[in-house]
Amino acid sequence: EAGVTQFPSHSVIEKGQTVTLRCDPISGHDNLYWYRRVMGKEIKFLLHFVKESKQDESGMPNNRFLAERTGGTYSTLKVQPAELEDSGVYFCASSASDRGNFFYNEQFFGPGTRLTVL
Amino acid sequence: GESVGLHLPTLSVQEGDNSIINCAYSNSASDYFIWYKQESGKGPQFIIDIRSNMDKRQGQRVTVLLNKTVKHLSLQIAATQPGDSAVYFCAEKERGGSYIPTFGRGTSLIVHP
């Protein structure tokens, strides 16, 4: 079974440009998450989709970031316009529907997209 | 806000030695902890977890210890192998909170043959 895939693996853009990252979750997973890791720091949560609905977007840094998940399958994360501080690795993760595990619903991570804003 | 952190950013060991990666947390409401391994070019991968009602849990070559008194978590890897070289993240989840873990900064483990 294919895991979570992300495209592109690397992106180098100039400040002010627009970039769109894509995530394809594991087939059948309703939950999709976006995270970001800035160099040398912790992995920070950005937002969580349940199917096509945004369940939690409390981690989105500002309105330059727009995430969509039309049809509840793949998701895109657009940064417009990009700033220098947006550089980092953007991870996507997916998990199956809530199975009643009170503690944790295991998330499977993609390889990430390394974004460099010059 | 409260955060999860790590004592050492980099740990170098010889192949065959045991490795210990430490993590301190400050959120007293945390009741569930996870260790992830991130190899180069890949995303974080779940290794082992532990609930707050436990102080030790063992997996295959890995052991997680939890000391709630001092809010400290450690990951022990026995007979470390070159394939264990990776960045290790601890993460915590708050009691009653969502499934979204809060990650620490990560420790880079380098295993020398």
mmCIF file of C-alpha atoms in Angstrom:
data_model
loop_
_atom_site.group_PDB
_atom_site.id
_atom_site.type_symbol
_atom_site.label_atom_id
_atom_site.label_comp_id
_atom_site.label_asym_id
_atom_site.label_seq_id
_atom_site.Cartn_x
_atom_site.Cartn_y
_atom_site.Cartn_z
ATOM 1 C CA GLU A 1 0.000 0.000 0.000
ATOM 2 C CA ALA A 2 1.385 3.440 -0.915
ATOM 3 C CA GLY A 3 2.185 5.781 1.918
ATOM 4 C CA VAL A 4 1.652 9.492 2.121
ATOM 5 C CA THR A 5 3.221 11.271 -0.824
ATOM 6 C CA GLN A 6 4.147 14.913 -1.201
ATOM 7 C CA PHE A 7 5.070 17.012 -4.188
ATOM 8 C CA PRO A 8 7.430 18.626 -4.864
ATOM 9 C CA SER A 9 10.220 17.282 -2.710
ATOM 10 C CA HIS A 10 12.076 20.584 -2.959
ATOM 11 C CA SER A 11 11.057 24.075 -3.990
ATOM 12 C CA VAL A 12 13.215 27.168 -4.234
ATOM 13 C CA ILE A 13 11.389 30.430 -4.848
ATOM 14 C CA GLU A 14 11.990 34.114 -4.426
ATOM 15 C CA LYS A 15 10.332 36.261 -1.832
ATOM 16 C CA GLY A 16 6.977 37.441 -3.080
ATOM 17 C CA GLN A 17 6.339 34.461 -5.313
ATOM 18 C CA THR A 18 3.639 31.852 -4.854
ATOM 19 C CA VAL A 19 4.176 28.186 -4.142
ATOM 20 C CA THR A 20 1.689 25.349 -3.926
ATOM 21 C CA LEU A 21 2.505 22.149 -2.097
ATOM 22 C CA ARG A 22 0.542 18.967 -2.624
ATOM 23 C CA CYS A 23 -0.150 16.042 -0.336
ATOM 24 C CA ASP A 24 -1.746 12.727 -1.243
ATOM 25 C CA PRO A 25 -2.768 10.858 1.894
ATOM 26 C CA ILE A 26 -3.040 7.129 2.321
ATOM 27 C CA SER A 27 -6.110 5.964 0.457
ATOM 28 C CA GLY A 28 -9.161 5.913 2.694
ATOM 29 C CA HIS A 29 -7.711 8.134 5.396
ATOM 30 C CA ASP A 30 -10.202 10.800 6.375
ATOM 31 C CA ASN A 31 -7.787 12.799 8.513
ATOM 32 C CA LEU A 32 -5.089 14.906 6.892
ATOM 33 C CA TYR A 33 -2.653 17.141 8.727
ATOM 34 C CA TRP A 34 -0.099 19.736 7.707
ATOM 35 C CA TYR A 35 2.974 20.473 9.814
ATOM 36 C CA ARG A 36 6.046 22.634 9.355
ATOM 37 C CA ARG A 37 9.552 22.375 10.692
ATOM 38 C CA VAL A 38 11.741 25.428 10.538
ATOM 39 C CA MET A 39 15.472 24.596 10.540
ATOM 40 C CA GLY A 40 16.585 23.106 13.826
ATOM 41 C CA LYS A 41 13.302 23.699 15.576
ATOM 42 C CA GLU A 42 10.322 21.627 16.535
ATOM 43 C CA ILE A 43 7.692 20.325 14.151
ATOM 44 C CA LYS A 44 4.695 22.600 14.437
ATOM 45 C CA PHE A 45 1.117 21.812 13.622
ATOM 46 C CA LEU A 46 -0.549 23.929 10.948
ATOM 47 C CA LEU A 47 -3.991 22.447 10.350
ATOM 48 C CA HIS A 48 -6.171 19.374 10.308
ATOM 49 C CA PHE A 49 -8.760 18.264 7.760
ATOM 50 C CA VAL A 50 -11.454 15.694 8.324
ATOM 51 C CA LYS A 51 -12.432 14.742 4.820
ATOM 52 C CA GLU A 52 -12.873 18.092 3.074
ATOM 53 C CA SER A 53 -13.608 20.124 6.203
ATOM 54 C CA LYS A 54 -11.071 22.082 8.221
ATOM 55 C CA GLN A 55 -11.307 20.662 11.713
ATOM 56 C CA ASP A 56 -8.564 22.775 13.244
ATOM 57 C CA GLU A 57 -6.544 25.513 11.582
ATOM 58 C CA SER A 58 -5.210 27.086 14.729
ATOM 59 C CA GLY A 59 -1.608 26.569 13.653
ATOM 60 C CA MET A 60 -1.797 28.478 10.390
ATOM 61 C CA PRO A 61 0.625 31.383 10.806
ATOM 62 C CA ASN A 62 -1.231 34.029 8.802
ATOM 63 C CA ASN A 63 -3.529 34.626 5.865
ATOM 64 C CA ARG A 64 -0.740 34.107 3.357
ATOM 65 C CA PHE A 65 -1.278 30.393 3.875
ATOM 66 C CA LEU A 66 -4.276 28.698 2.281
ATOM 67 C CA ALA A 67 -5.014 24.987 2.548
ATOM 68 C CA GLU A 68 -7.639 23.121 0.600
ATOM 69 C CA ARG A 69 -8.831 19.569 0.353
ATOM 70 C CA THR A 70 -11.473 19.522 -2.315
ATOM 71 C CA GLY A 71 -13.322 16.217 -2.497
ATOM 72 C CA GLY A 72 -11.651 14.985 0.647
ATOM 73 C CA THR A 73 -8.757 13.325 -1.152
ATOM 74 C CA TYR A 74 -5.502 15.158 -1.796
ATOM 75 C CA SER A 75 -4.721 18.502 -0.212
ATOM 76 C CA THR A 76 -2.842 21.586 -1.319
ATOM 77 C CA LEU A 77 -1.108 24.221 0.759
ATOM 78 C CA LYS A 78 -0.515 27.503 -0.986
ATOM 79 C CA VAL A 79 1.778 30.214 0.278
ATOM 80 C CA GLN A 80 1.145 33.606 -1.337
ATOM 81 C CA PRO A 81 3.185 35.735 -1.242
ATOM 82 C CA ALA A 82 6.070 33.777 0.231
ATOM 83 C CA GLU A 83 8.338 35.408 2.803
ATOM 84 C CA LEU A 84 11.813 34.446 3.959
ATOM 85 C CA GLU A 85 10.521 33.066 7.254
ATOM 86 C CA ASP A 86 8.330 30.574 5.408
ATOM 87 C CA SER A 87 11.396 28.491 4.600
ATOM 88 C CA GLY A 88 11.349 25.056 6.164
ATOM 89 C CA VAL A 89 10.147 21.519 5.645
ATOM 90 C CA TYR A 90 6.416 21.056 5.265
ATOM 91 C CA PHE A 91 5.109 17.673 6.312
ATOM 92 C CA CYS A 92 1.770 16.148 5.590
ATOM 93 C CA ALA A 93 0.346 13.275 7.592
ATOM 94 C CA SER A 94 -2.810 11.220 7.417
ATOM 95 C CA SER A 95 -4.696 8.935 9.734
ATOM 96 C CA ALA A 96 -7.706 6.704 9.531
ATOM 97 C CA SER A 97 -11.079 7.575 10.993
ATOM 98 C CA ASP A 98 -11.313 7.816 14.760
ATOM 99 C CA ARG A 99 -11.461 4.253 16.083
ATOM 100 C CA GLY A 100 -12.112 5.207 19.629
ATOM 101 C CA ASN A 101 -8.502 5.172 20.793
ATOM 102 C CA PHE A 102 -8.697 7.738 23.515
ATOM 103 C CA PHE A 103 -5.024 8.491 23.389
ATOM 104 C CA TYR A 104 -3.892 8.580 19.811
ATOM 105 C CA ASN A 105 -4.894 7.885 16.260
ATOM 106 C CA GLU A 106 -1.580 7.062 14.573
ATOM 107 C CA GLN A 107 -0.505 9.527 11.946
ATOM 108 C CA PHE A 108 1.561 8.451 8.957
ATOM 109 C CA PHE A 109 3.862 11.118 7.640
ATOM 110 C CA GLY A 110 4.945 11.921 4.138
ATOM 111 C CA PRO A 111 8.590 12.686 3.262
ATOM 112 C CA GLY A 112 8.022 16.412 3.345
ATOM 113 C CA THR A 113 8.571 19.306 0.969
ATOM 114 C CA ARG A 114 11.644 21.418 1.612
ATOM 115 C CA LEU A 115 10.771 25.027 0.819
ATOM 116 C CA THR A 116 13.479 27.635 0.455
ATOM 117 C CA VAL A 117 12.483 31.261 0.040
ATOM 118 C CA LEU A 118 15.304 33.509 -1.158
ATOM 119 C CA GLY B 1 3.066 28.473 26.287
ATOM 120 C CA GLU B 2 4.329 25.175 27.646
ATOM 121 C CA SER B 3 6.605 23.208 25.387
ATOM 122 C CA VAL B 4 8.442 19.975 24.889
ATOM 123 C CA GLY B 5 12.206 20.263 24.642
ATOM 124 C CA LEU B 6 15.336 18.190 24.403
ATOM 125 C CA HIS B 7 18.561 18.315 26.366
ATOM 126 C CA LEU B 8 20.990 17.564 23.512
ATOM 127 C CA PRO B 9 20.632 18.415 19.847
ATOM 128 C CA THR B 10 23.244 15.840 18.703
ATOM 129 C CA LEU B 11 24.318 12.476 20.075
ATOM 130 C CA SER B 12 27.198 10.468 18.617
ATOM 131 C CA VAL B 13 27.697 6.822 19.539
ATOM 132 C CA GLN B 14 29.665 3.826 18.372
ATOM 133 C CA GLU B 15 27.911 0.936 16.719
ATOM 134 C CA GLY B 16 26.928 -1.620 19.316
ATOM 135 C CA ASP B 17 26.708 0.863 22.174
ATOM 136 C CA ASN B 18 23.467 1.740 23.884
ATOM 137 C CA SER B 19 21.987 5.175 23.150
ATOM 138 C CA ILE B 20 19.912 7.323 25.440
ATOM 139 C CA ILE B 21 17.982 10.285 24.094
ATOM 140 C CA ASN B 22 16.397 12.579 26.636
ATOM 141 C CA CYS B 23 13.398 14.842 26.531
ATOM 142 C CA ALA B 24 11.958 17.258 29.070
ATOM 143 C CA TYR B 25 8.384 18.410 29.006
ATOM 144 C CA SER B 26 6.688 21.117 30.977
ATOM 145 C CA ASN B 27 2.982 20.543 30.417
ATOM 146 C CA SER B 28 1.707 18.830 33.542
ATOM 147 C CA ALA B 29 -1.514 18.020 31.686
ATOM 148 C CA SER B 30 0.319 15.734 29.252
ATOM 149 C CA ASP B 31 -0.838 12.155 29.561
ATOM 150 C CA TYR B 32 0.551 10.473 26.490
ATOM 151 C CA PHE B 33 4.000 10.543 24.926
ATOM 152 C CA ILE B 34 5.365 9.379 21.611
ATOM 153 C CA TRP B 35 8.809 8.938 20.120
ATOM 154 C CA TYR B 36 9.305 9.412 16.399
ATOM 155 C CA LYS B 37 12.278 8.599 14.204
ATOM 156 C CA GLN B 38 12.985 10.691 11.133
ATOM 157 C CA GLU B 39 15.509 9.314 8.685
ATOM 158 C CA SER B 40 17.064 11.492 6.024
ATOM 159 C CA GLY B 41 14.625 12.209 3.209
ATOM 160 C CA LYS B 42 11.685 10.698 5.051
ATOM 161 C CA GLY B 43 8.981 11.917 7.368
ATOM 162 C CA PRO B 44 8.733 11.141 11.083
ATOM 163 C CA GLN B 45 7.863 7.537 11.844
ATOM 164 C CA PHE B 46 6.188 6.329 15.030
ATOM 165 C CA ILE B 47 8.531 4.204 17.160
ATOM 166 C CA ILE B 48 6.978 3.735 20.557
ATOM 167 C CA ASP B 49 4.530 5.397 22.898
ATOM 168 C CA ILE B 50 3.799 5.465 26.596
ATOM 169 C CA ARG B 51 0.853 6.554 28.685
ATOM 170 C CA SER B 52 1.231 8.583 31.833
ATOM 171 C CA ASN B 53 0.040 5.717 34.030
ATOM 172 C CA MET B 54 3.201 3.817 33.089
ATOM 173 C CA ASP B 55 6.857 4.520 33.810
ATOM 174 C CA LYS B 56 8.437 2.091 31.358
ATOM 175 C CA ARG B 57 7.563 0.456 28.088
ATOM 176 C CA GLN B 58 9.691 -1.803 25.938
ATOM 177 C CA GLY B 59 9.702 -2.476 22.249
ATOM 178 C CA GLN B 60 12.145 -4.183 19.956
ATOM 179 C CA ARG B 61 15.573 -2.811 21.035
ATOM 180 C CA VAL B 62 13.893 0.348 22.318
ATOM 181 C CA THR B 63 12.707 1.275 25.778
ATOM 182 C CA VAL B 64 10.914 4.430 26.807
ATOM 183 C CA LEU B 65 11.118 5.640 30.395
ATOM 184 C CA LEU B 66 8.798 8.239 31.855
ATOM 185 C CA ASN B 67 9.476 10.135 35.063
ATOM 186 C CA LYS B 68 6.434 12.253 35.783
ATOM 187 C CA THR B 69 7.921 13.693 38.953
ATOM 188 C CA VAL B 70 10.563 15.599 37.035
ATOM 189 C CA LYS B 71 8.663 15.639 33.722
ATOM 190 C CA HIS B 72 11.338 13.711 31.901
ATOM 191 C CA LEU B 73 11.141 11.194 29.091
ATOM 192 C CA SER B 74 13.919 9.104 27.594
ATOM 193 C CA LEU B 75 14.363 6.731 24.692
ATOM 194 C CA GLN B 76 16.914 3.983 25.074
ATOM 195 C CA ILE B 77 18.164 2.118 22.031
ATOM 196 C CA ALA B 78 20.053 -1.085 22.704
ATOM 197 C CA ALA B 79 22.972 -2.195 20.540
ATOM 198 C CA THR B 80 22.737 0.852 18.318
ATOM 199 C CA GLN B 81 23.169 0.177 14.627
ATOM 200 C CA PRO B 82 24.083 2.474 11.723
ATOM 201 C CA GLY B 83 20.458 2.218 10.579
ATOM 202 C CA ASP B 84 19.438 3.935 13.800
ATOM 203 C CA SER B 85 21.073 7.158 12.636
ATOM 204 C CA ALA B 86 18.252 9.668 12.389
ATOM 205 C CA VAL B 87 16.617 12.599 14.124
ATOM 206 C CA TYR B 88 14.473 11.528 17.056
ATOM 207 C CA PHE B 89 11.519 13.594 18.217
ATOM 208 C CA CYS B 90 9.584 13.251 21.396
ATOM 209 C CA ALA B 91 6.000 14.435 21.339
ATOM 210 C CA GLU B 92 3.301 14.800 23.910
ATOM 211 C CA LYS B 93 -0.449 15.008 23.973
ATOM 212 C CA GLU B 94 -2.481 16.782 26.574
ATOM 213 C CA ARG B 95 -5.105 14.941 28.579
ATOM 214 C CA GLY B 96 -8.445 15.354 26.865
ATOM 215 C CA GLY B 97 -6.884 17.203 23.979
ATOM 216 C CA SER B 98 -7.014 16.455 20.294
ATOM 217 C CA TYR B 99 -5.001 13.740 18.588
ATOM 218 C CA ILE B 100 -2.492 16.306 17.463
ATOM 219 C CA PRO B 101 0.851 15.824 19.224
ATOM 220 C CA THR B 102 3.165 18.635 20.287
ATOM 221 C CA PHE B 103 6.682 17.924 19.089
ATOM 222 C CA GLY B 104 10.031 18.693 20.625
ATOM 223 C CA ARG B 105 12.981 20.119 18.724
ATOM 224 C CA GLY B 106 14.615 16.809 17.855
ATOM 225 C CA THR B 107 17.917 15.082 18.619
ATOM 226 C CA SER B 108 20.220 13.949 15.867
ATOM 227 C CA LEU B 109 21.653 10.495 16.567
ATOM 228 C CA ILE B 110 24.828 9.654 14.676
ATOM 229 C CA VAL B 111 26.049 6.067 14.821
ATOM 230 C CA HIS B 112 29.668 5.482 13.905
ATOM 231 C CA PRO B 113 30.592 2.038 12.510
#
